[in-house]
Coordinates of C-alpha atoms in Angstrom, one line a residue:
X1 CA 11.7 -67.9 36.0
X2 CA 9.5 -67.4 32.9
X3 CA 10.5 -65.2 29.7
X4 CA 7.6 -64.8 27.5
X5 CA 7.9 -63.7 23.8
X6 CA 7.2 -60.1 23.0
X7 CA 3.8 -61.0 21.5
X8 CA 2.8 -62.7 24.7
X9 CA 3.9 -59.7 26.8
X10 CA 1.7 -57.5 24.9
X11 CA -1.3 -59.8 25.3
X12 CA -0.7 -60.5 29.0
X13 CA -0.6 -56.7 29.6
X14 CA -3.8 -56.2 27.8
X15 CA -5.5 -58.9 29.8
X16 CA -3.8 -57.7 32.9
X17 CA -5.3 -54.4 32.4
X18 CA -8.8 -55.8 32.2
X19 CA -8.5 -58.2 35.1
X20 CA -7.0 -55.6 37.2
X21 CA -10.1 -53.3 36.9
X22 CA -12.3 -56.3 38.0
X23 CA -10.3 -57.5 40.8
X24 CA -9.5 -54.3 42.3
X25 CA -13.1 -54.2 43.1
X26 CA -12.7 -57.5 45.1
X27 CA -9.5 -57.5 46.7
X28 CA -9.5 -56.7 50.4
X29 CA -8.1 -53.7 52.1
X30 CA -5.3 -55.5 53.9
X31 CA -3.9 -57.0 50.6
X32 CA -0.7 -55.3 49.3
X33 CA 1.9 -55.8 46.6
X34 CA 1.5 -55.8 42.9
X35 CA -1.5 -53.5 43.2
X36 CA -1.8 -50.0 42.0
X37 CA -0.9 -47.7 44.7
X38 CA -0.2 -50.3 47.2
X39 CA 3.7 -50.7 47.7
X40 CA 5.8 -52.1 50.6
X41 CA 5.9 -49.1 52.5
X42 CA 2.1 -48.6 52.3
X43 CA 1.8 -52.0 53.9
X44 CA 4.5 -51.2 56.5
X45 CA 2.4 -48.2 57.4
X46 CA -0.8 -50.1 57.7
X47 CA 0.8 -52.7 59.9
X48 CA 2.3 -49.9 62.1
X49 CA -1.2 -48.4 62.5
X50 CA -2.8 -51.8 63.0
X51 CA -0.6 -52.9 65.9
X52 CA -0.5 -49.7 67.7
X53 CA -4.0 -48.9 67.5
X54 CA -5.4 -52.3 68.3
X55 CA -4.9 -54.6 71.3
X56 CA -2.2 -56.8 69.6
X57 CA -0.1 -59.0 71.9
X58 CA 0.8 -61.8 69.6
X59 CA 2.3 -61.5 66.2
X60 CA 2.2 -64.3 63.6
X61 CA 4.7 -63.6 60.7
X62 CA 4.9 -66.0 57.9
X63 CA 5.3 -66.7 54.1
X64 CA 4.1 -69.2 51.7
X65 CA 6.8 -71.5 50.4
X66 CA 7.4 -71.3 46.8
X67 CA 4.1 -69.7 46.2
X68 CA 4.5 -68.9 42.4
X69 CA 5.7 -72.4 41.8
X70 CA 2.9 -74.0 43.9
X71 CA -0.2 -72.5 42.3
X72 CA -2.6 -75.3 41.5
X73 CA -3.8 -74.8 38.1
X74 CA -7.3 -76.3 38.4
X75 CA -8.1 -74.3 41.7
X76 CA -6.9 -71.1 40.0
X77 CA -9.1 -71.6 37.0
X78 CA -12.2 -72.2 39.4
X79 CA -11.4 -69.2 41.2
X80 CA -11.2 -67.2 37.9
X81 CA -14.6 -68.6 36.8
X82 CA -16.2 -66.9 39.7
X83 CA -15.6 -63.5 37.9
X84 CA -14.3 -64.1 34.3
X85 CA -17.2 -65.4 32.1
X86 CA -15.3 -64.9 28.7
X87 CA -13.9 -68.6 28.0
X88 CA -11.4 -67.0 25.6
X89 CA -9.6 -65.2 28.3
X90 CA -9.7 -68.3 30.5
X91 CA -8.3 -70.3 27.6
X92 CA -5.6 -67.7 27.2
X93 CA -4.6 -67.9 31.1
X94 CA -4.5 -71.6 30.8
X95 CA -2.2 -71.6 27.8
X96 CA 0.3 -69.2 29.7
X97 CA 0.2 -71.5 32.7
X98 CA 1.0 -74.6 30.6
X99 CA 3.5 -73.0 28.4
X100 CA 6.2 -75.3 29.9
X101 CA 9.9 -75.0 30.3
X102 CA 12.8 -75.5 28.0
X103 CA 16.1 -76.8 29.7
X104 CA 19.0 -77.7 27.6
X105 CA 17.0 -77.6 24.3
X106 CA 14.3 -80.0 25.9
X107 CA 10.7 -78.9 26.5
X108 CA 8.7 -80.1 29.7
X109 CA 5.3 -79.3 30.6
X110 CA 4.3 -77.4 33.7
X111 CA 1.8 -79.2 35.9
X112 CA 1.4 -76.4 38.4
X113 CA 2.8 -72.9 39.1
X114 CA 2.7 -69.6 37.3
X115 CA 6.1 -68.7 36.0
X116 CA 7.8 -65.8 37.8
X117 CA 9.0 -63.0 35.4
X118 CA 5.8 -63.0 33.4
X119 CA 3.4 -60.1 33.2
X120 CA 0.4 -61.7 34.5
X121 CA 1.9 -64.0 37.3
X122 CA 1.5 -61.6 40.1
X123 CA -2.0 -60.8 39.5
X124 CA -2.8 -64.5 39.2
X125 CA -1.0 -65.2 42.5
X126 CA -3.0 -62.4 44.2
X127 CA -6.2 -63.9 42.7
X128 CA -5.2 -67.3 44.0
X129 CA -4.2 -66.0 47.7
X130 CA -7.4 -63.7 47.6
X131 CA -9.6 -66.9 47.6
X132 CA -7.2 -69.2 49.7
X133 CA -6.0 -66.9 52.3
X134 CA -7.7 -63.3 52.3
X135 CA -11.6 -64.4 52.3
X136 CA -10.8 -67.1 54.6
X137 CA -9.0 -65.2 57.3
X138 CA -11.5 -62.3 57.1
X139 CA -14.4 -65.0 57.6
X140 CA -12.1 -66.8 60.4
X141 CA -11.6 -63.6 62.4
X142 CA -15.3 -62.6 62.1
X143 CA -16.7 -65.9 63.0
X144 CA -14.0 -67.4 65.5
X145 CA -12.6 -64.5 67.2
X146 CA -14.1 -62.4 70.3
X147 CA -10.9 -60.1 70.6
X148 CA -8.7 -57.8 68.2
X149 CA -7.3 -59.6 65.2
X150 CA -5.3 -57.6 62.5
X151 CA -4.0 -58.7 59.0
X152 CA -1.5 -57.3 56.6
X153 CA -0.6 -59.5 53.4
X154 CA 2.1 -58.3 50.8
X155 CA 2.0 -61.0 48.1
X156 CA 3.1 -64.1 49.9
X157 CA 4.1 -62.6 53.0
X158 CA 1.7 -62.0 55.7
X159 CA 1.5 -60.7 59.2
X160 CA -1.5 -61.5 61.7
X161 CA -1.8 -59.7 65.1
X162 CA -3.8 -61.2 67.9
X163 CA -4.9 -60.0 71.4
X164 CA -5.5 -63.6 72.4
X165 CA -2.8 -66.2 72.6
X166 CA -5.3 -69.1 72.2
X167 CA -6.9 -67.6 69.1
X168 CA -3.4 -67.2 67.7
X169 CA -2.4 -70.7 68.1
X170 CA -6.0 -71.9 66.7
X171 CA -5.6 -69.7 63.7
X172 CA -2.0 -71.1 62.9
X173 CA -3.4 -74.8 63.0
X174 CA -6.4 -74.1 60.8
X175 CA -4.2 -72.1 58.5
X176 CA -2.0 -74.9 57.9
X177 CA -4.9 -77.2 57.1
X178 CA -6.4 -74.4 54.8
X179 CA -3.2 -74.1 52.7
X180 CA -2.8 -77.9 52.5
X181 CA -6.2 -78.0 51.0
X182 CA -5.0 -75.9 48.1
X183 CA -1.4 -77.4 47.8
X184 CA 0.3 -74.7 49.7
X185 CA 2.3 -74.8 52.9
X186 CA 3.9 -72.3 55.2
X187 CA 7.7 -71.8 54.5
X188 CA 8.6 -70.0 57.7
X189 CA 6.6 -68.9 60.8
X190 CA 7.9 -66.5 63.3
X191 CA 6.0 -65.4 66.2
X192 CA 6.5 -63.2 69.3
X193 CA 5.0 -61.1 72.0
X194 CA 4.6 -57.7 71.2
X195 CA 6.7 -56.6 74.2
X196 CA 10.0 -57.1 75.6
X197 CA 9.3 -60.7 76.1
X198 CA 9.3 -63.3 73.5
X199 CA 7.3 -66.4 73.2
X200 CA 6.4 -69.1 70.5
X201 CA 3.1 -69.8 69.2
X202 CA 4.4 -73.4 68.1

């Protein structure tokens, strides 16, 4: 948990408004959470429509283990550099990421993660997962799948629906490798057949 000083909160909010106007143009339609007009019920509505209008037989429901705590700073800065050319903004973000933690009066630096509770952290986590997960799964289903695949992500929780069991298993295996490359891992994976039966993807 990160508690920023008042001055930091004001500056973070100003930076948030700027970055939000940029990244709202980039974020994909199946991304929800900490975005304007995209609340939990919107994600649930989108998921309901997706799994009832498409041929979805298999559901992969997962979340990212300690997402806020696991964000790799160097990768995040590389992602931000794709869209942010102002080095002053990038330096500010890096300072917030490296602010450190004070416990029992002793300060220790933070090597990774973005502090929960700070104004800017939700957007930074969305940017990180946009590059690590959203763009990848969009590419994967376009190039690897011949049958229906639907995706809904709410911050670090996501649901992927598949028509094909073999494509579901392949996606799960490759997704684990993809996350490992960026220092993330799946916390929990639930999978079931979208009918009265239940089967495991694992």
